Short mmCIF file of C-alpha atoms and ligand atoms in Angstrom, two decimals:
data_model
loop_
_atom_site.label_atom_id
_atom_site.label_comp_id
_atom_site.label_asym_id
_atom_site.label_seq_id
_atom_site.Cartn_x
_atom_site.Cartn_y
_atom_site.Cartn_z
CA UNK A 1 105.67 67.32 83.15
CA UNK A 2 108.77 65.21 81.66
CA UNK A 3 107.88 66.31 77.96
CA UNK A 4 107.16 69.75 79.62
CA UNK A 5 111.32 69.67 80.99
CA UNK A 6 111.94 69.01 77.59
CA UNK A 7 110.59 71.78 75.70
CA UNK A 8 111.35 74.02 78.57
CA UNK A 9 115.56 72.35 78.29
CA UNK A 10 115.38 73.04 74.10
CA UNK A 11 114.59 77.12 75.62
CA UNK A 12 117.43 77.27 78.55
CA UNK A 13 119.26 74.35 77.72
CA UNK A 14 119.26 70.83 79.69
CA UNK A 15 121.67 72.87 82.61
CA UNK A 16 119.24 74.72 83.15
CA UNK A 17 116.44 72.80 83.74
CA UNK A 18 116.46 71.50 87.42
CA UNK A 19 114.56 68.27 89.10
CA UNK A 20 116.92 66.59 90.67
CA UNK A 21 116.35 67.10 94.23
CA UNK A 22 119.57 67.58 95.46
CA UNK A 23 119.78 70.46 92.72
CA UNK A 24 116.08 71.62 93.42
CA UNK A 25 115.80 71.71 97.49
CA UNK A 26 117.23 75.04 97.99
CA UNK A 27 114.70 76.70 95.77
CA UNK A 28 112.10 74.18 97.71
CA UNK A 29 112.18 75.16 101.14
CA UNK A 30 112.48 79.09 102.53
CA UNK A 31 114.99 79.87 104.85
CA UNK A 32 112.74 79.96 108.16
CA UNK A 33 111.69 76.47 107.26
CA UNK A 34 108.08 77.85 107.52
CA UNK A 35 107.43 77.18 103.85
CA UNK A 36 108.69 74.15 101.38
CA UNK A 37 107.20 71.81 98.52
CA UNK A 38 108.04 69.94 95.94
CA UNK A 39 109.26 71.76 92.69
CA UNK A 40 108.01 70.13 89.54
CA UNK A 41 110.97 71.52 87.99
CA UNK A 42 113.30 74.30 88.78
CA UNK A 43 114.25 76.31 85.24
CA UNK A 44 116.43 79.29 85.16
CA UNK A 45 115.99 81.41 82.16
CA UNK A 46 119.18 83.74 81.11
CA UNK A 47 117.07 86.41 79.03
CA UNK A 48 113.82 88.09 78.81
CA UNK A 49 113.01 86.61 75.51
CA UNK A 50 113.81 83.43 77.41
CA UNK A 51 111.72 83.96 80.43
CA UNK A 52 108.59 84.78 77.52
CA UNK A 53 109.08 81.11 76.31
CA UNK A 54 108.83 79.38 79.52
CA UNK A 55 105.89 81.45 80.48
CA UNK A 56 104.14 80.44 77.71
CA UNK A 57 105.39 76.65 77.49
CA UNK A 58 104.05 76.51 81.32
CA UNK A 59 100.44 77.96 80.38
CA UNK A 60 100.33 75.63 77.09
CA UNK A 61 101.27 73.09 80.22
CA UNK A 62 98.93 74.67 82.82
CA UNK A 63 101.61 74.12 85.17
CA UNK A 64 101.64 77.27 87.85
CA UNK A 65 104.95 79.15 88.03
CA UNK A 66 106.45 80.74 90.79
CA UNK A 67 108.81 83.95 90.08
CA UNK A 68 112.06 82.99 92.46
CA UNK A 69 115.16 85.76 93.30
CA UNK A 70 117.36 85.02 96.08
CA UNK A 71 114.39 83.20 97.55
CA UNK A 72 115.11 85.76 100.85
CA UNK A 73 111.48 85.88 101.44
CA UNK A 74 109.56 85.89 104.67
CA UNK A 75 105.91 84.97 103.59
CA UNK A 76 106.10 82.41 101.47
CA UNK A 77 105.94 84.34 98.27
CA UNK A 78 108.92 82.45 96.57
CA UNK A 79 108.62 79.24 97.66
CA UNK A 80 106.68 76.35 96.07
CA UNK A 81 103.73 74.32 96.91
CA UNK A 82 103.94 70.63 95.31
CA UNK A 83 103.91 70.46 91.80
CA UNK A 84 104.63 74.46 91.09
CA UNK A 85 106.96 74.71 88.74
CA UNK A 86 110.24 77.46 89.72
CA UNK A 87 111.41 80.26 87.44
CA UNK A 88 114.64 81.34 88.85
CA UNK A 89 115.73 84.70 87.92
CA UNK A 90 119.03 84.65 89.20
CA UNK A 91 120.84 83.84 86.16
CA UNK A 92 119.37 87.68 84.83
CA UNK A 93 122.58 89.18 87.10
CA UNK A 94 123.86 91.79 84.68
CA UNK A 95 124.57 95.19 85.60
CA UNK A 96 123.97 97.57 82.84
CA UNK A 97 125.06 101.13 82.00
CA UNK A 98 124.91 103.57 84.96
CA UNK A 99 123.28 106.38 83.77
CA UNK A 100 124.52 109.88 85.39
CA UNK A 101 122.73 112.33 84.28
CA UNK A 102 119.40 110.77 85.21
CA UNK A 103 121.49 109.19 88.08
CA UNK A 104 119.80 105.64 87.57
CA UNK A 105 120.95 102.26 86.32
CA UNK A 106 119.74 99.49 84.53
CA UNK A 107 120.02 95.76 86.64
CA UNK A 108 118.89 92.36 85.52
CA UNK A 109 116.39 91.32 88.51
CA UNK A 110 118.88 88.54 89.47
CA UNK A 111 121.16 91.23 90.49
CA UNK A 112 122.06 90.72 94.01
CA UNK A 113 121.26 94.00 96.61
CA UNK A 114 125.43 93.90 97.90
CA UNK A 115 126.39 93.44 93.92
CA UNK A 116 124.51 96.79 93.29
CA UNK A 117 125.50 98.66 96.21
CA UNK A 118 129.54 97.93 95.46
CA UNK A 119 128.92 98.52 91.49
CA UNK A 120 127.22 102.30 92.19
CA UNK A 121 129.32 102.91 94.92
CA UNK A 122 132.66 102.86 93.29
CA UNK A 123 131.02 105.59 90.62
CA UNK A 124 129.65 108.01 93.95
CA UNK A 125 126.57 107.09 93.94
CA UNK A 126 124.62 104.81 96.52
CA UNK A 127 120.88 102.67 96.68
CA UNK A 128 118.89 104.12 98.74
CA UNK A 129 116.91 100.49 99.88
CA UNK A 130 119.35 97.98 102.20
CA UNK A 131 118.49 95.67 104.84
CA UNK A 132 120.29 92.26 106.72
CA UNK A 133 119.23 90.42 103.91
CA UNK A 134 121.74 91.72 100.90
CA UNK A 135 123.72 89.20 100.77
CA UNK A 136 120.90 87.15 98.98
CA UNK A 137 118.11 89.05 97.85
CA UNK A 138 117.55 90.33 94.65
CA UNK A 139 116.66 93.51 92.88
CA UNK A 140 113.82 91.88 91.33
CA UNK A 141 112.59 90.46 94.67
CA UNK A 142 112.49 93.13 96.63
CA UNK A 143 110.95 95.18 93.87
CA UNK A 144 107.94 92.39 93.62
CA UNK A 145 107.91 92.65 97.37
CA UNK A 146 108.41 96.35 97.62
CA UNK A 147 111.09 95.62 100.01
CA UNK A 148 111.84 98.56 102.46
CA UNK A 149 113.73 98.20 105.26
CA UNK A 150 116.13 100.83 108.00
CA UNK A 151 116.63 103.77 105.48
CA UNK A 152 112.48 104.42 104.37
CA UNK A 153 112.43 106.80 106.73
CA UNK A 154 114.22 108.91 104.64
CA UNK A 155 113.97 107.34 101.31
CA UNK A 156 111.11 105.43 101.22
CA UNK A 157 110.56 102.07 99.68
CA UNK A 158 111.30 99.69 96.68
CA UNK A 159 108.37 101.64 94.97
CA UNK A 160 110.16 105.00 95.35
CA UNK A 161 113.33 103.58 93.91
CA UNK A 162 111.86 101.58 90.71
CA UNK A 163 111.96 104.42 87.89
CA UNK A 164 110.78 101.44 85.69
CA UNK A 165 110.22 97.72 84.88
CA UNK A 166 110.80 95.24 81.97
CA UNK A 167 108.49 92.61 82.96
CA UNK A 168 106.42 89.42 81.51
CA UNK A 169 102.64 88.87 81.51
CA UNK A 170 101.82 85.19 81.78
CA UNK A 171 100.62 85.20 78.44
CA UNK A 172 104.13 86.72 76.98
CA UNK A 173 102.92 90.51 76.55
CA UNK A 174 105.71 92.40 77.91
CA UNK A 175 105.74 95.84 79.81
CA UNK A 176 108.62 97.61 79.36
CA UNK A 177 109.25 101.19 80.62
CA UNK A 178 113.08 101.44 81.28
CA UNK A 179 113.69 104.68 79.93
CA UNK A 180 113.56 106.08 83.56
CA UNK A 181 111.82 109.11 82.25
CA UNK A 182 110.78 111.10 85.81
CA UNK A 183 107.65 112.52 84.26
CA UNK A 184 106.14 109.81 82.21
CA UNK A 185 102.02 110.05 82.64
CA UNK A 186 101.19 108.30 78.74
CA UNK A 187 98.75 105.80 80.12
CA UNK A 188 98.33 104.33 83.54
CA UNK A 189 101.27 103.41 86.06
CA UNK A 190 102.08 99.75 85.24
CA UNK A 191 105.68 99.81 86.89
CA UNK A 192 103.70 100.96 90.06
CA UNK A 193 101.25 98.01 89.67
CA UNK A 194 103.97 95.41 89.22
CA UNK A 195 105.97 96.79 92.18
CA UNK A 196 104.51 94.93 95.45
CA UNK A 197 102.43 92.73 93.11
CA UNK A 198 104.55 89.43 94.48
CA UNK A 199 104.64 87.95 91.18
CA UNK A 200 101.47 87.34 90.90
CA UNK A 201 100.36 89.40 88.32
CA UNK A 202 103.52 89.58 86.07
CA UNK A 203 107.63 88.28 86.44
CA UNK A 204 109.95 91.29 86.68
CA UNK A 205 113.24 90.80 84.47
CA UNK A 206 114.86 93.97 84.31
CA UNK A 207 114.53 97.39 86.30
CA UNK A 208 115.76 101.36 85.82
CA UNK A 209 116.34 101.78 89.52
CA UNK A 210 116.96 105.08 91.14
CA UNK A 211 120.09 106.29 92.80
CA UNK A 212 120.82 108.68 95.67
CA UNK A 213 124.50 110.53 96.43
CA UNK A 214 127.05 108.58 97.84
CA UNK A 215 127.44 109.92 101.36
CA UNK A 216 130.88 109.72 102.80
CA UNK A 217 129.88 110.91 106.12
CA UNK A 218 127.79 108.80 108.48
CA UNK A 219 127.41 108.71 112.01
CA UNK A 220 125.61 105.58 113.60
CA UNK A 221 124.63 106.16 117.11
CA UNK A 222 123.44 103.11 119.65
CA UNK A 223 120.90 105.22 122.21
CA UNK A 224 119.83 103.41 125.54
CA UNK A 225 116.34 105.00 126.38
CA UNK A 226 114.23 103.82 129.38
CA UNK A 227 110.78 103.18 126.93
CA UNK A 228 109.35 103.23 124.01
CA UNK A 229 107.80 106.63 124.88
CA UNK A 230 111.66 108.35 125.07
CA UNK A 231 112.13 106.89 121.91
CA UNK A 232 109.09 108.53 120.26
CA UNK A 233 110.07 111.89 122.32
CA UNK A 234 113.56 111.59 120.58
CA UNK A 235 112.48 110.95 116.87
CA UNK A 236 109.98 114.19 117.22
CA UNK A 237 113.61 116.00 118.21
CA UNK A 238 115.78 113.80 115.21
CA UNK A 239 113.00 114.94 112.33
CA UNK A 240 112.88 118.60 113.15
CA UNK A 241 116.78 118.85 114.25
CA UNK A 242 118.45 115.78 111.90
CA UNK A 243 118.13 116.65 108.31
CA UNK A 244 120.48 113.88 107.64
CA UNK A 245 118.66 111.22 109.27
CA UNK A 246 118.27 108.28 107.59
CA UNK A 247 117.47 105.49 110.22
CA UNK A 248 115.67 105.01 113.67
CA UNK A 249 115.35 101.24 113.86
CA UNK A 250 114.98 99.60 117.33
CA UNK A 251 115.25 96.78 119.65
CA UNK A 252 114.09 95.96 123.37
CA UNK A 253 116.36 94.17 126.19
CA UNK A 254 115.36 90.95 125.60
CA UNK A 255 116.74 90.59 121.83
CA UNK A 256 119.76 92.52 123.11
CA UNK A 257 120.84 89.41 125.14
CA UNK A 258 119.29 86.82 123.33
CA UNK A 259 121.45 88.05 120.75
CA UNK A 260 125.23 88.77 122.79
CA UNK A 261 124.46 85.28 124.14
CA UNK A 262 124.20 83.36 120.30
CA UNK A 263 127.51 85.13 119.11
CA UNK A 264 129.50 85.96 122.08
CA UNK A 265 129.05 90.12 121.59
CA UNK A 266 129.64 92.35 124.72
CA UNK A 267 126.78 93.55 125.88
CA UNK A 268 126.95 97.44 124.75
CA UNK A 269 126.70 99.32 128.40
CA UNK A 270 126.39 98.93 131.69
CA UNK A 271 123.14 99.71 132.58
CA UNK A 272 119.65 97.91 131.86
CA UNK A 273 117.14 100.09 129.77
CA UNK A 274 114.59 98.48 128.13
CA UNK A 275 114.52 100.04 124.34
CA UNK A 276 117.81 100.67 122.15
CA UNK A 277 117.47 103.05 119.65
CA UNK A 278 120.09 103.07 115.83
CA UNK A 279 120.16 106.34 114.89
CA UNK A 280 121.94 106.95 111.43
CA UNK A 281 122.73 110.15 109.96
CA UNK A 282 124.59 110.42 106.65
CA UNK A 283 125.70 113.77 104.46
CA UNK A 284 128.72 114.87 102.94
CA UNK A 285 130.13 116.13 105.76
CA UNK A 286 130.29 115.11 109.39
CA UNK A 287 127.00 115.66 110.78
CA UNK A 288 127.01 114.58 114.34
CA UNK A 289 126.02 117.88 115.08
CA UNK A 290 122.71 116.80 114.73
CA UNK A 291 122.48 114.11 117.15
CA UNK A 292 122.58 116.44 120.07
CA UNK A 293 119.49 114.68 121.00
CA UNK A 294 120.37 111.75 121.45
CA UNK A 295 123.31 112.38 124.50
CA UNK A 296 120.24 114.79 125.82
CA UNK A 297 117.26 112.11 126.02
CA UNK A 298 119.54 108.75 125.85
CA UNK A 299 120.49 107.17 129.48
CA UNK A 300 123.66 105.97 127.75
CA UNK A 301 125.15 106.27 124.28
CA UNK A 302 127.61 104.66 121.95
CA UNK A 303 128.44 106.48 119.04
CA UNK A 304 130.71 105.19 116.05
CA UNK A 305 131.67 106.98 112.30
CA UNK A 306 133.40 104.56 110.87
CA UNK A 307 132.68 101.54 109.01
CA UNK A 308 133.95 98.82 111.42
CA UNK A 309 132.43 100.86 114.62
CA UNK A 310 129.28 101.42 112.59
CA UNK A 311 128.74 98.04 111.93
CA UNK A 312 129.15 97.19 115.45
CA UNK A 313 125.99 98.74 116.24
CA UNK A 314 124.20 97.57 113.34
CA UNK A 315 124.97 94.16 114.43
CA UNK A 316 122.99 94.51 117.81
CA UNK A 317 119.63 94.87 115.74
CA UNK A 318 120.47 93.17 112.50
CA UNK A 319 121.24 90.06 114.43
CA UNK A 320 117.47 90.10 115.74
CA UNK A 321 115.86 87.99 113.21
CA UNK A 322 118.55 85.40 112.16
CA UNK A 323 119.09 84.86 116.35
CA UNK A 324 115.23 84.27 116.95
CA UNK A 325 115.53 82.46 113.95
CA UNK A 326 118.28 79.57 116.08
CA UNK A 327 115.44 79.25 118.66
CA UNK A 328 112.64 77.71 117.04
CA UNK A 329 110.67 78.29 113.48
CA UNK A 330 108.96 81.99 114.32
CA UNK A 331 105.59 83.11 114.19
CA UNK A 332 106.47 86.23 112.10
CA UNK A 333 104.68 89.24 112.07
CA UNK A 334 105.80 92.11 110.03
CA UNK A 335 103.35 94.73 110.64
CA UNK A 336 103.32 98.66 110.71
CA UNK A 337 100.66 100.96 112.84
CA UNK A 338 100.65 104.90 113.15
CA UNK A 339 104.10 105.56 114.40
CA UNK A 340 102.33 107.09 117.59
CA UNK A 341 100.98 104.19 118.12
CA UNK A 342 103.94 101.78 118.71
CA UNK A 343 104.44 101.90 122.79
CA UNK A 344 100.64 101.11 123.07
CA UNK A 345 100.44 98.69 120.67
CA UNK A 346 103.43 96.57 121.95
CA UNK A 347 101.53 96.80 125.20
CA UNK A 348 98.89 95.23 123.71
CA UNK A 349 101.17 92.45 121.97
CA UNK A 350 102.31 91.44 125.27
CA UNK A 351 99.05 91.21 126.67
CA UNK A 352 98.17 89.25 124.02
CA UNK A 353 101.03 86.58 124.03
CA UNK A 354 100.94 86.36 127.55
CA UNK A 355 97.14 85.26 127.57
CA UNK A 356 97.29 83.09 124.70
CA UNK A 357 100.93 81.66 124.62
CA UNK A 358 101.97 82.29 127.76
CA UNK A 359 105.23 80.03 127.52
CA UNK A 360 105.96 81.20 124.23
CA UNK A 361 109.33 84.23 124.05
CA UNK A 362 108.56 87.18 122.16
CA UNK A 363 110.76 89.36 119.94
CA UNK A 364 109.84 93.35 119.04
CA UNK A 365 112.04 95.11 117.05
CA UNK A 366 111.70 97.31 113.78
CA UNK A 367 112.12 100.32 112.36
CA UNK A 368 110.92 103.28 114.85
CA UNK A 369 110.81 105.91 112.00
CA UNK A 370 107.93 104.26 110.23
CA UNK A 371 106.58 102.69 112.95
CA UNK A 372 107.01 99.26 111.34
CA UNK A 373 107.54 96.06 114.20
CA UNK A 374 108.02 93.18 113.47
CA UNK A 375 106.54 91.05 115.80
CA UNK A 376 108.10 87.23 116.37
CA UNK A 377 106.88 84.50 118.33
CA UNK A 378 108.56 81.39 119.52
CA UNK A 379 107.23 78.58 120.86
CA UNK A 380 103.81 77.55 119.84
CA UNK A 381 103.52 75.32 116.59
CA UNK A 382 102.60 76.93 113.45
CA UNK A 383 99.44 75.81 113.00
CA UNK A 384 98.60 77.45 116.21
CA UNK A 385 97.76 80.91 114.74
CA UNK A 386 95.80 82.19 117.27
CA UNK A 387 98.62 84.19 118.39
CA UNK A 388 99.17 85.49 114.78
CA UNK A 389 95.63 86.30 114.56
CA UNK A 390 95.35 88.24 117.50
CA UNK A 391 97.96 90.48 116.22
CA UNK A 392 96.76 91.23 112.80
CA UNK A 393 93.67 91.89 114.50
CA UNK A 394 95.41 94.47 116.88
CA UNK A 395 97.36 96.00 113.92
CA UNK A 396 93.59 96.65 112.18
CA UNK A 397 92.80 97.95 115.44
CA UNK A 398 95.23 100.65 115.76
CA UNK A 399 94.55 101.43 111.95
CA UNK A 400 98.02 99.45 110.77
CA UNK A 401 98.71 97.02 107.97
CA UNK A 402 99.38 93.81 108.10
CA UNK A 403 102.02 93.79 106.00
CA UNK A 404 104.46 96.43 106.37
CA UNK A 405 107.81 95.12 103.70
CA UNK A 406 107.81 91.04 103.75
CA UNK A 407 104.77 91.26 101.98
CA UNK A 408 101.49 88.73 102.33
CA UNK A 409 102.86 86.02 100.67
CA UNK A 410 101.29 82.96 101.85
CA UNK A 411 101.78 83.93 104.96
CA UNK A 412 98.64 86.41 105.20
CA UNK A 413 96.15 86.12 102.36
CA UNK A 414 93.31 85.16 105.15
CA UNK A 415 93.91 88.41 107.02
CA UNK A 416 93.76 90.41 104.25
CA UNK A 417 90.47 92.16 104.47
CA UNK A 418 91.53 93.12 108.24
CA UNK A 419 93.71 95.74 105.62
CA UNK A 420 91.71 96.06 102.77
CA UNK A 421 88.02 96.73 102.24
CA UNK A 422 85.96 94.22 99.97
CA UNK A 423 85.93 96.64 97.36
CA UNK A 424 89.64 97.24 97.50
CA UNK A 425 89.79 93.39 97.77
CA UNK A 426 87.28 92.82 94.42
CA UNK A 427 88.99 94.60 92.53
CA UNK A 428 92.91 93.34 93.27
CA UNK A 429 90.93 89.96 91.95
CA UNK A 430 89.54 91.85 88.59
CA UNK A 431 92.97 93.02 88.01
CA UNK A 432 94.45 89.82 88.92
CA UNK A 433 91.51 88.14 86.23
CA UNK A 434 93.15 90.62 83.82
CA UNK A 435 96.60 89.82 83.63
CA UNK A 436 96.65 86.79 84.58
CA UNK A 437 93.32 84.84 83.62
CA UNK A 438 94.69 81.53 84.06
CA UNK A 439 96.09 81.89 87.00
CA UNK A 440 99.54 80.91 86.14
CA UNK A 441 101.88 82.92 88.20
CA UNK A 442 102.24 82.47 92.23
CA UNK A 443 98.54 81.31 92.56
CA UNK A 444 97.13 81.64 95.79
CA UNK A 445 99.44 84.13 96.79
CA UNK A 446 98.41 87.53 98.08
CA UNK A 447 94.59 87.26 97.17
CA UNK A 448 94.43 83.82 98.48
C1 S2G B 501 114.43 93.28 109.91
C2 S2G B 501 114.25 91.12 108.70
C3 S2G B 501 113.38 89.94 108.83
C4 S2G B 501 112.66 89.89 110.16
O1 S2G B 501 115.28 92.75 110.64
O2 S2G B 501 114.25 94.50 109.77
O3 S2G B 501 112.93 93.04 108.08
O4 S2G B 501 111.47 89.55 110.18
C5 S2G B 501 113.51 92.37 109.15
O5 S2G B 501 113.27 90.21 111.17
ZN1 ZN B 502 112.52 95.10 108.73
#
């Protein structure tokens, strides 16, 4: 590999060619500490016609890359096994021209998610994808992960944002469809392939990303029902009455405390329901009118407009996953199931833990609107997946995925088929034989 760091240092310069492990261990290990190994190098490319030279020097090398953003991930999908070589994208963190007649902008895929949203948002316009994570992640990783997150309900997913891509086959060919064109059928959807693909079958450098109206108005309310079943009974009232919704995450009683207790917050009312609901409504003007559901079908209710008040009542579920987090490394789940479905299956979840794991604490929480949980274990060591298996398996049972927005990753390539049919299955490998014959970029990952 030494001569490889050469040739790969005369491409990005010696700066930017990492193997030092002091320099290399953040990009080594993922932030749950479910997932590390040793980089044979870390290399961060600072243009496209850069990241086409290291691809190829690493598959004259046969060394396997593995496409790295803000290395947010929750499956494994950035992080390296021993001896996979990292290409960082970070370093691609330019902002191009904001487009507003097609209201869409150009971003490097290094482009941090809080970067973005502060760039459009002092020109009126807003991204419609955000989650707890924008601190770190990038554009380009949560486009490769088809990130999704509170707001899908309304706005759907990564995929529904990505206009276009400008990304790098292992063997250098490039796609690049960044005109943003909305009706574009010449040829088959490769932006749509790429998206979700978990760089695996290409690396994403730049995208033409969508953008929705900045909406000055938004009302954030923190409902206390008595069950999941209220909840569902109040979203069927939100989607016919709330045209404005944009969120129905959720959280139960236990990850309420759990999470007052790790950073000292007041616990939000008085009495003890079970399920707390986030309702978020946003337009141009106030539209609190339609929440009168919630003070009808909530036991109590704590409703905020502005930005400090909002975030309040964000923090109560946002909080979920880094608290857990403090207690022990998580079995993570991220899973979705027929909205419908949700009350029974967490039912069956808690059966489940409390016959296999018994000792183990157990986190549900997610996003209501698309009935996405994510289900978190903590307790029994991680190569005890029986617990994680008897999940998936429910999710396949009440016709879910197993991977709702994290992605498979690592994490998931041996439940796969409990998602995907062996046809389905046969021919993700043909494509993946396609593009990437050699097998160069995230092996393993995804497909398994
Ligand atoms: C959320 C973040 C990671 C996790 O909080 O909505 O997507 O597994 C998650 O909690
Ligand atoms: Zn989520």
């Amino acid at each position: 590999v030494s001569g490889l760091a050469e040739r790969l240092s005369r491409v990005v310069g010696r700066a930017h060619v990492l193997e030092d492990e002091q320099l290399t261990a953040a990009f080594e290990r993922d932030f749950t500490g479910r997932f590390a190994g040793r980089a044979s190098a870390v290399v961060r490319p600072g243009s496209v016609a850069e990241v086409r030279e290291v691809l190829r020097l690493c598959a004259e090398a046969g060394v396997a890359v593995v496409p790295q953003g803000g290395h947010s991930g929750l499956v494994g999908g950035g992080t390296p096994r021993d001896g996979e070589l990292v290409l960082s994208l970070r370093r691609l963190d330019r902002i191009e021209e904001l487009d507003e007649d097609a209201a869409q902008v150009t971003v490097g895929a290094g482009v941090i998610l809080e970067n973005l949203q502060a760039h459009v948002r002092e020109r009126g316009f807003d991204f419609a994808v955000d989650h707890a994570g924008r601190g770190s992640a990038t554009l380009g990783g949560m486009a490769a992960t088809n990130a999704g997150g509170p707001y899908a309900v309304r706005y759907g997913s990564m995929r529904a944002q990505v206009a276009g891509v400008e990304a790098v086959l292992a063997d250098g060919r490039v796609v690049s469809r960044l005109s943003g064109l909305l009706k574009d059928n010449a040829g088959f959807d490769l932006t749509g392939l790429l998206v979700g693909s978990e760089g695996t079958l290409a690396v994403i450098a730049r995208l033409r990303l969508r953008l929705v109206p900045l909406l000055p108005a938004r009302v954030t309310a923190l409902a206390a029902v008595p069950d999941l079943e209220r909840g569902l009974e109040l979203l069927r009232r939100l989607r016919a009455e709330a045209p404005s919704l944009q969120a129905v995450d959720y959280f139960h009683a236990h990850g309420l405390r759990r999470v007052c207790e790790r950073h000292g917050l007041p616990l939000p009312f008085r009495a003890d329901a079970d399920v707390y609901l986030v309702v978020e409504c946003a337009a141009r003007r106030d539209p609190s009118d339609e929440l009168a559901a919630v003070a009808e079908l909530a036991t109590e209710t704590a409703v905020a407009d502005d930005e400090r008040g909002r975030a309040a009542l964000w923090a109560y579920r946002e909080l979920q996953n880094e608290t857990l987090t403090a207690l022990g490394v998580p079995h993570k789940l991220d899973v979705s199931v027929p909205v419908a479905r949700v009350p029974v299956f967490e039912r069956d979840v808690e059966a489940a833990v409390a016959r296999l794991t018994p000792g183990a604490e157990l986190f549900l929480y997610g996003h209501l609107g698309d009935g996405n949980v994510h289900v978190n274990v903590v307790g029994p060591p991680l190569d005890d997946q029986r617990i994680d298996e008897a999940v998936l398996r429910l999710v396949a049972g009440h016709g879910g995925s197993i991977s709702a927005e994290h992605g498979v990753g690592l994490a998931k390539t041996e439940w796969l088929s409990l998602s995907r049919t062996p046809d389905e299955i046969a021919i993700m490998r043909d494509l993946k034989r396609a593009l990437d014959p050699q097998n160069l970029l995230n092996p393993r990952r995804v497909l398994g």
